[in-house]
Coordinates of C-alpha atoms in Angstrom, one line a residue:
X1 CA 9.9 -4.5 15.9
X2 CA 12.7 -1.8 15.2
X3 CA 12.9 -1.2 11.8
X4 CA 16.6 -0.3 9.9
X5 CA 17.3 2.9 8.0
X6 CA 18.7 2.4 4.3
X7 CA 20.1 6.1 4.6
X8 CA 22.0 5.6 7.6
X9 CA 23.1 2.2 6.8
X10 CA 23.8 2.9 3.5
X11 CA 26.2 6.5 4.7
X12 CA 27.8 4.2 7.5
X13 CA 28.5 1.7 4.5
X14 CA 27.4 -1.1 6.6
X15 CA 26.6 -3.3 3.4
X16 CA 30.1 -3.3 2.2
X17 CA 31.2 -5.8 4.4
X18 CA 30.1 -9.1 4.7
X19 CA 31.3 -12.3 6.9
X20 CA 29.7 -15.2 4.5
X21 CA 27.3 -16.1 3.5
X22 CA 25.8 -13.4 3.1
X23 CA 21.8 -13.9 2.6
X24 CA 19.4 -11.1 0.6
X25 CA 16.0 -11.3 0.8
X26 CA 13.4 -9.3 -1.3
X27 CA 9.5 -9.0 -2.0
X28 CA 6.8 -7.0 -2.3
X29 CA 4.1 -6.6 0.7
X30 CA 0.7 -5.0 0.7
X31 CA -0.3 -2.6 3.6
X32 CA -3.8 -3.7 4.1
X33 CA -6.0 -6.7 4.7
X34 CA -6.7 -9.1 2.9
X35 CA -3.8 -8.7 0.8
X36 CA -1.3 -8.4 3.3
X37 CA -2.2 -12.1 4.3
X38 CA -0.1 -13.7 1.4
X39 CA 2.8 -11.6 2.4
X40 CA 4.1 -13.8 5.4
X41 CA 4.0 -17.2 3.3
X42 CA 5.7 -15.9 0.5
X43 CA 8.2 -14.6 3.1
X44 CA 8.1 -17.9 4.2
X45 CA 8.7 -19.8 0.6
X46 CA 12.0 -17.4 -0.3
X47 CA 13.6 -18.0 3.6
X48 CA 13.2 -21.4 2.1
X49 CA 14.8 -20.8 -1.0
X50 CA 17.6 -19.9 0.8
X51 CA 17.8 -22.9 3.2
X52 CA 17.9 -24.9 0.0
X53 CA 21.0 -23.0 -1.4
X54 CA 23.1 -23.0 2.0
X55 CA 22.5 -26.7 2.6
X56 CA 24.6 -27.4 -0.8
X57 CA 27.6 -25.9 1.4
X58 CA 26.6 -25.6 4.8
X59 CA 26.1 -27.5 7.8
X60 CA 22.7 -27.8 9.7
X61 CA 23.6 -26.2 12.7
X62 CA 25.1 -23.3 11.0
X63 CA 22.2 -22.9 8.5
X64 CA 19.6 -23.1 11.5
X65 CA 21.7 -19.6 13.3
X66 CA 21.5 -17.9 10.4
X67 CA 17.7 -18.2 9.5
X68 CA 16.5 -18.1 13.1
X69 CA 15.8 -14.5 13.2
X70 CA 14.4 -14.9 9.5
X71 CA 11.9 -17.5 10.9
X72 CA 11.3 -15.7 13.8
X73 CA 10.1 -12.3 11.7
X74 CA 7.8 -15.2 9.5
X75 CA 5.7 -15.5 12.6
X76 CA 5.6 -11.8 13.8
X77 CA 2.1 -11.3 13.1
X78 CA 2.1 -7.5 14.0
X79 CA 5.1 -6.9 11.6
X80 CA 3.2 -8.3 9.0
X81 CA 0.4 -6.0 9.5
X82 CA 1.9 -3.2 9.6
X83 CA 3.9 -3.5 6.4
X84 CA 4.5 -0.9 3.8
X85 CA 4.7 -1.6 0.0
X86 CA 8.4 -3.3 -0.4
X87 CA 10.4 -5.6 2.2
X88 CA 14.1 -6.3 2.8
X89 CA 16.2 -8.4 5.1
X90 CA 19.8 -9.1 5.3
X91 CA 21.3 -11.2 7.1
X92 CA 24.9 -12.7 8.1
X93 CA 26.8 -13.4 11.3
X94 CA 26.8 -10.3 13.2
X95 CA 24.2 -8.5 11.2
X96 CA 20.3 -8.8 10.8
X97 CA 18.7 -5.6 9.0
X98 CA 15.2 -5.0 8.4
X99 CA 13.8 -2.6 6.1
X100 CA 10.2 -1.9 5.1
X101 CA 10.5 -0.1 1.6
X102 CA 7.6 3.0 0.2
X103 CA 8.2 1.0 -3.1
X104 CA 7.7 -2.6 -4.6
X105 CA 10.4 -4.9 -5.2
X106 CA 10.9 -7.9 -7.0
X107 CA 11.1 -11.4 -5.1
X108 CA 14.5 -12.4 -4.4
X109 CA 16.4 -14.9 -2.7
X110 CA 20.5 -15.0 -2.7
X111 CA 23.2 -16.5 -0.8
X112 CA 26.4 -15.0 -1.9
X113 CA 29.9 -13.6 -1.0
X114 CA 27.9 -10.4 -0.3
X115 CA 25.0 -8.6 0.2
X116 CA 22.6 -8.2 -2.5
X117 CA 21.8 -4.1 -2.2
X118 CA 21.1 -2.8 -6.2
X119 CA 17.0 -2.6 -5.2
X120 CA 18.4 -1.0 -2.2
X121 CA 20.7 1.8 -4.4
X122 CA 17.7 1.6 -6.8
X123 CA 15.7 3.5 -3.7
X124 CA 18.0 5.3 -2.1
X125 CA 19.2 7.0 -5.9
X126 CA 15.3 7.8 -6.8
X127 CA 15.1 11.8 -8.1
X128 CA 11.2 12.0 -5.9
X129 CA 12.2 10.8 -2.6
X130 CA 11.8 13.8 -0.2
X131 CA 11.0 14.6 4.1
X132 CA 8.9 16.5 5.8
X133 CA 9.4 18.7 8.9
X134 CA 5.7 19.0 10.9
X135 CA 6.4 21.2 14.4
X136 CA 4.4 23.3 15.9
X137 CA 5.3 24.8 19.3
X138 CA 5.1 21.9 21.1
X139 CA 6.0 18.7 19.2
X140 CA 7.1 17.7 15.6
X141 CA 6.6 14.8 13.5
X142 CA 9.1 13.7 10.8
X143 CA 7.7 12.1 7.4
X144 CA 9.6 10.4 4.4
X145 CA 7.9 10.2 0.8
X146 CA 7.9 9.7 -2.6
X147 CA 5.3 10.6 -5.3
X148 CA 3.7 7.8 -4.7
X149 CA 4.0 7.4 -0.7
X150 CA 4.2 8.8 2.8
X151 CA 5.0 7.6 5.6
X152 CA 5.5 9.1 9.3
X153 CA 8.9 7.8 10.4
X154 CA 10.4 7.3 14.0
X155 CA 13.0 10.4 14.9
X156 CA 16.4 9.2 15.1
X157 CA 17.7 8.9 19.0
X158 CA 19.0 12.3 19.7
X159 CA 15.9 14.1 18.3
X160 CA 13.6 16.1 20.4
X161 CA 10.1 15.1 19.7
X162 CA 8.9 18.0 22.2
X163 CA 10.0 21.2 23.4
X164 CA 10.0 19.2 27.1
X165 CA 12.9 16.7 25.3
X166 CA 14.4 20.0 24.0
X167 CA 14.3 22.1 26.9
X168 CA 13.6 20.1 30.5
X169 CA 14.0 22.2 33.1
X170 CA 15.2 25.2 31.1
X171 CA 11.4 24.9 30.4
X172 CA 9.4 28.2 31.2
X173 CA 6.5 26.8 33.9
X174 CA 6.4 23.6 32.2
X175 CA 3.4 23.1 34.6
X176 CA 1.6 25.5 31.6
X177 CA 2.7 23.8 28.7
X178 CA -0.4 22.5 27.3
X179 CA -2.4 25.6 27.8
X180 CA 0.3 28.2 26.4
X181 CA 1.3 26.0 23.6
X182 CA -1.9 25.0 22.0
X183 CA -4.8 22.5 22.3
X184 CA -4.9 18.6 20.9
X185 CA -4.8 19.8 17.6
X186 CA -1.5 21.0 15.4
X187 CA -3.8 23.6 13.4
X188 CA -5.0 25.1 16.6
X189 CA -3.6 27.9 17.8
X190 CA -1.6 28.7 20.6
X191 CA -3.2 30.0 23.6
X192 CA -1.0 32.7 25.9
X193 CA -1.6 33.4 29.1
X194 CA 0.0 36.2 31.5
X195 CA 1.2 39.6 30.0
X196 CA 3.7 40.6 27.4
X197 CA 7.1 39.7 29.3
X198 CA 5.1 35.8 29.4
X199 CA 4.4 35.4 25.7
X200 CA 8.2 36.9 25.1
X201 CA 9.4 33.8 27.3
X202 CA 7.1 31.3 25.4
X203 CA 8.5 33.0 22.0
X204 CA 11.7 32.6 23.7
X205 CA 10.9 29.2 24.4
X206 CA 9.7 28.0 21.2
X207 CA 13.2 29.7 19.6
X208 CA 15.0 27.4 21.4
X209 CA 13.0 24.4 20.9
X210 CA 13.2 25.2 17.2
X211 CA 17.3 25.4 17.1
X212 CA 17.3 22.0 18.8
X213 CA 15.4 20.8 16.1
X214 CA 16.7 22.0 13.5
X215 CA 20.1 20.7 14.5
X216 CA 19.3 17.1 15.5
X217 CA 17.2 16.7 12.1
X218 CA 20.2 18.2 10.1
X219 CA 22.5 15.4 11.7
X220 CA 20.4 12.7 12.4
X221 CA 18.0 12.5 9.2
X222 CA 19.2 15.3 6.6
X223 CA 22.7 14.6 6.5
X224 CA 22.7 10.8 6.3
X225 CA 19.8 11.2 3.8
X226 CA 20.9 13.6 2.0
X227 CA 16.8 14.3 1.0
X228 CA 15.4 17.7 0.2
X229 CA 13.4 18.8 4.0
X230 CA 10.0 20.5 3.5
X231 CA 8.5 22.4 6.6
X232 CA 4.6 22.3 7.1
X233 CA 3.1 23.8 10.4
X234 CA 1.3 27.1 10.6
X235 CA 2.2 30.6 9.0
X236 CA 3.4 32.2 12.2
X237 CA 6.1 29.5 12.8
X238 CA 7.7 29.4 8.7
X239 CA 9.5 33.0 9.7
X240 CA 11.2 31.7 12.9
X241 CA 11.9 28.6 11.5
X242 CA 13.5 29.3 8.5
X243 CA 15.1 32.2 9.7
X244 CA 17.4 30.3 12.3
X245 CA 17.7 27.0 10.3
X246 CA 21.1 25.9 9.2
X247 CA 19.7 23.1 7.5
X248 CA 21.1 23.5 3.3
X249 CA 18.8 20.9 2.1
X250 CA 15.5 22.8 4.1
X251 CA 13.8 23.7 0.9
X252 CA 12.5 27.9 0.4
X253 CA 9.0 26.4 0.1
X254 CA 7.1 25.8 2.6
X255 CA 3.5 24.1 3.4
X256 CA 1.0 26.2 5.5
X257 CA -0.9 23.8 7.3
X258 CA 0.3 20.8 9.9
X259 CA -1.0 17.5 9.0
X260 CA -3.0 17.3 12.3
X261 CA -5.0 19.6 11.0
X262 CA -6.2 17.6 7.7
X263 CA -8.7 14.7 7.7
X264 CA -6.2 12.2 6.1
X265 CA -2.2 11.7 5.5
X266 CA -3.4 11.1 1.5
X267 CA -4.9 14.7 1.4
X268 CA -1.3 15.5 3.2
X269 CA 0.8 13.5 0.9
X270 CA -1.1 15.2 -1.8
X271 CA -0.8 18.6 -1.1
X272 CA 3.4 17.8 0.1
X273 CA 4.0 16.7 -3.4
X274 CA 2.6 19.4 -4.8
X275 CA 4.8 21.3 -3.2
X276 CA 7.7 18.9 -3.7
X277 CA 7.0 17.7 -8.2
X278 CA 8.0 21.4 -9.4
X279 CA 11.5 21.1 -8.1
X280 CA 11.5 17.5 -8.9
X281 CA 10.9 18.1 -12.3
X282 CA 12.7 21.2 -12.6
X283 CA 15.9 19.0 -11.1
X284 CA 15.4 16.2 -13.7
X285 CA 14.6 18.9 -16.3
X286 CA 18.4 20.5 -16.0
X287 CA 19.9 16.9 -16.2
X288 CA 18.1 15.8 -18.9
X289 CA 19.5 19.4 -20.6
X290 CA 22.9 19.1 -19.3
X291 CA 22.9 15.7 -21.1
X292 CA 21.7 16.9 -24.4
X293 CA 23.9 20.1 -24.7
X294 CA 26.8 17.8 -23.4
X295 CA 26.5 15.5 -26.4
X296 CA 27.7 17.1 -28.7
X297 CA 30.5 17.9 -27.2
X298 CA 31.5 14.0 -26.6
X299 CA 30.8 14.9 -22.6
X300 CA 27.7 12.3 -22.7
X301 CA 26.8 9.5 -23.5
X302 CA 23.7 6.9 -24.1
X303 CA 25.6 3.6 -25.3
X304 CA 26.0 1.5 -23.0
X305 CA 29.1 0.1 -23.7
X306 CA 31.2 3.2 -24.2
X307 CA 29.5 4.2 -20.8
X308 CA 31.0 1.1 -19.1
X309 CA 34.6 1.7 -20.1
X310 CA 33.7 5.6 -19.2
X311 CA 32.8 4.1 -15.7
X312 CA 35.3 2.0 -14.5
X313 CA 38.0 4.9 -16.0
X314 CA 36.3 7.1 -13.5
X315 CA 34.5 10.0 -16.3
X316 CA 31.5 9.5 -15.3
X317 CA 30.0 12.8 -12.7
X318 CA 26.1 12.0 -13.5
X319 CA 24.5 9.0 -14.2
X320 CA 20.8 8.6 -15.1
X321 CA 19.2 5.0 -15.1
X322 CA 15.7 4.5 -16.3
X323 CA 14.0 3.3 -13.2
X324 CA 12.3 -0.3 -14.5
X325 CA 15.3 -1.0 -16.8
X326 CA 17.0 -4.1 -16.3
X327 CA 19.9 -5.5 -19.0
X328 CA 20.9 -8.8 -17.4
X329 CA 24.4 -9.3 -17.2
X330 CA 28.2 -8.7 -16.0
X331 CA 30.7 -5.7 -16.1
X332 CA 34.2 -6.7 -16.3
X333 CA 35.5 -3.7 -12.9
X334 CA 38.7 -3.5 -14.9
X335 CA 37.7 -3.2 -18.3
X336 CA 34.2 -2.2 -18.3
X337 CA 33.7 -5.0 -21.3
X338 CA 30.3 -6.6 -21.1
X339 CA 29.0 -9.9 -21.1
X340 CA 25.0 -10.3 -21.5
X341 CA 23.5 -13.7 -20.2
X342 CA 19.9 -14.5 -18.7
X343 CA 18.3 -13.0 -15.5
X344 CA 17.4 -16.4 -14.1
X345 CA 20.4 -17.3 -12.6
X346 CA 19.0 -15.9 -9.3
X347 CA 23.2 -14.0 -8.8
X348 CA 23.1 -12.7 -12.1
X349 CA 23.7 -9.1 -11.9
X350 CA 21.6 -6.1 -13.5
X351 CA 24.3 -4.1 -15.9
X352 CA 22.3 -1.1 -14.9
X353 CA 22.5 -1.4 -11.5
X354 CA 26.5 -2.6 -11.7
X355 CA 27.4 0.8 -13.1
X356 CA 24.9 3.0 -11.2
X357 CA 27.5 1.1 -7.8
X358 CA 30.4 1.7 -9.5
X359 CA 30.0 5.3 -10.5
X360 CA 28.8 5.7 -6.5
X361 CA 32.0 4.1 -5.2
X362 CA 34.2 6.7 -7.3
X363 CA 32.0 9.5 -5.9
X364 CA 29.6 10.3 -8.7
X365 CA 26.2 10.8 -8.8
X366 CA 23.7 8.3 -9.4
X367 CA 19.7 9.5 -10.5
X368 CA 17.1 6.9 -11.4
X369 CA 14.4 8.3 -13.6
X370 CA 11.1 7.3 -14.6
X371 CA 10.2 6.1 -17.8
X372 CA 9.0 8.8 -19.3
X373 CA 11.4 11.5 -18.1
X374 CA 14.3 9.4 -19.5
X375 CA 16.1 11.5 -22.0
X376 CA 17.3 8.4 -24.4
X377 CA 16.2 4.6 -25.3
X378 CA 18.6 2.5 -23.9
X379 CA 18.1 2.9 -20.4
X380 CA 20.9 5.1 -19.4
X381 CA 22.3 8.6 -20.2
X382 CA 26.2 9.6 -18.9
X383 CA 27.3 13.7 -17.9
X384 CA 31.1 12.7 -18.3
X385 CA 33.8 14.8 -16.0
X386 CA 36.1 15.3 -19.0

C-alpha cells in the first residue's frame, strides 16, 4: 500500500483544510513479530472509538463511507507487517492519508472540525531528523533517519533511481551497463572496458546521471523536507558529486562507504549518525546559547505565559519545546491567555504543541529538543524577534 509523506503534505498544507468530520487516528506499532500482532486490533479498537463518537451526530450510512477505507487498512495483513515504530491516518471526505512514523506515538482517537496534526508537527520539528543520498554509478537509494531510526524510503515520482531513468537513450552502449558500471555490489568497483575516449564517455555519463540527481532530490525530497542530505557512496564519486551539486542543505560531510557494502542497515544507521550527532548537537548547542545570551536582554523567554502573549503578537523567531512535554490545555489565538484543564478529554489540546503551530503559521521556527538538551525547566524556551 502507498504510503503518504508528512513533508510533502505538510509543505502543500494539505492538513489545513478539512470538510467535517474530520477523523485522527494515532498509535504506536512494533516492526517485528510477535509484537507487531497486537498492532491491527488496537487499530481496530480506536477506528471503533471513533465510530462511537460520529454516531452521536452522524448517520449510518455516512459513518460507514468514512471508516471503509479505515476498516479496509484493519485487514491488510501485509501493511501490518511491515510497520515502522508510529502510525497515522486521516481521514475525511476527499482525503485518506497514511503515514508510517520512525517514532512512537501516543494512542489517539478524534473526531473534530479538523485534523488532529500536533504528533505530526511534533515529527516534522524534531532537531535529529536527517536523509541520506546512497549513488554509485549506476543506481541510488534514498534513506530518512533519526538517531534512533532508518529507514530506506521510496524516491518521489520524478527521481531517477538509475542512470538508465536518467539518461535512456542518451545512454553510452547501454547494452554494457552492468559491466562498465560495476558488479551486484555498491562497494564494488566499477569495471571499464575499451580505451581512454570509453572511460571519458562513462565519466561523462555518470556526470550527467549525477546532475539529474541531484536536481530531482533537491525538488522532490530536499526542498519539501527541508532535512540536512548526507552523501555515502565510494571516495571516487564524493568529488564529482559535490562539486556539481546545487543542493544548500547537501551537508560538507560525507560517508565513505555505500550501504550495500555493509552487513546490516543498523551498522549503516550507526555509522550515518555519527556522521550526522556533531552538527546536531553543535545546531542545538547555538540555540540553546542564543537563548541564554538573549535573556538578559528581555529577547527570551522560559515562562510560559509571557511566551503565549509573545506568540500570538507575532515576537517569537525560535521556539524550543521539550520533546515529551505535554501541559494540557487552551491558548486564547487572540490573547494568548491560558486556560489549564485535564488531558482526558480526548480534543483537549497540548499548550505546547498550540504555540509550537502558531509560531509555524506566522513563519517562525519551531525545534523540539530532547530532555536533556533543553536549556530551561518548563518545557519551553522563546528567541524573541524584538
Amino acid at each position: 500500500m502507498f504510503m503518504n509523506s508528512i513533508d510533502q503534505d505538510a509543505a502543500a498544507g494539505l492538513w489545513d483544510e478539512c470538510d467535517p468530520p474530520c477523523l485522527s487516528l494515532f498509535q504506536p506499532t512494533h516492526r517485528a513479530h510477535p509484537d507487531n500482532q497486537q498492532d491491527p486490533i488496537r487499530f481496530k479498537n480506536l477506528v471503533k472509538a471513533l465510530e462511537a463518537s460520529l454516531r452521536q451526530k452522524f448517520e449510518s450510512d455516512e459513518i460507514q463511507s468514512l471508516l471503509e477505507p479505515m476498516l479496509a487498512l484493519a485487514e491488510d495483513h501485509d501493511f501490518w507487517n511491515c510497520t515502522l515504530d508510529g502510525l497515522a491516518v486521516l481521514r475525511a471526505r476527499g482525503t485518506f492519508r497514511i503515514y508510517k512514523l520512525q517514532r512512537p506515538v501516543p494512542e489517539l482517537a478524534i473526531v473534530a472540525d479538523s485534523f488532529h496534526t500536533k504528533p505530526l508537527l511534533r515529527i516534522l520539528q524534531s532537531a535529529d531528523r536527517y536523509q541520506v543520498l546512497a549513488l554509485n554509478r549506476r543506481e541510488i537509494k534514498l534513506f530518512e533517519g533519526n538517531r534512533d531510526a532508518l529507514d530506506e524510503i521510496a524516491p518521489a515520482d520524478g527521481v531517477p533511481r538509475t542512470i538508465t531513468d536518467a539518461l535512456g537513450e542518451e545512454l553510452t552502449d547501454p547494452r554494457q551497463t552492468v559491466s562498465a558500471y560495476g558488479g551486484s555490489g555498491g562497494g564494488q568497483a566499477p569495471m571499464h572496458h575499451g580505451h581512454g575516449g570509453r572511460k571519458d564517455e562513462l565519466d561523462h555519463d555518470a556526470e550527467r546521471f549525477f546532475r539529474a540527481v541531484d536536481r530531482a532530490v533537491l525538488e522532490h525530497h530536499s526542498k519539501p523536507s527541508g532535512l540536512p542530505l548526507l552523501l555515502a557512496a565510494l571516495p571516487e564519486h564524493h568529488n564529482m558529486f559535490h562539486k556539481l551539486s546545487h543542493n544548500p542543505l547537501l551537508i560538507s560531510e560525507s560517508l565513505d562507504v555505500h550501504p550495500d557494502a555493509l552487513a546490516s542497515i543498523d551498522e549503516f544507521r550507526e555509522r550515518v549518525w555519527k556522521t550526522i550527532e556533531p552538527r546536531y548537537l553543535a545546531r542545538l548547542a547555538g540555540l540553546v546559547d542564543t537563548f541564554g545570551s538573549n535573556k538578559p536582554k528581555g529577547l527570551a523567554d522560559d515562562d510560559l505565559a509571557e511566551v503565549a502573549r509573545a506568540t500570538v503578537g507575532g515576537r517569537v523567531a525560535t521556539l524550543l519545546i521539550e520533546a515529551r512535554r505535554q501541559i494540557p490545555g487552551r491558548v486564547d489565538a487572540s490573547t494568548g491567555e491560558l486556560a489549564f484543564n485535564d488531558l482526558s478529554h480526548p480534543e483537549l489540546d497540548d499548550v505546547l504543541d498550540d504555540l509550537g503551530a502558531a509560531v509555524l503559521k506566522m513563519g517562525g521556527e519551531v525545534v523540539v529538543v530532547p530532555t536533556e538538551r533543553m536549556p530551561t525547566e518548563t518545557g519551553i524556551a522563546a528567541i524573541y524577534r524584538y
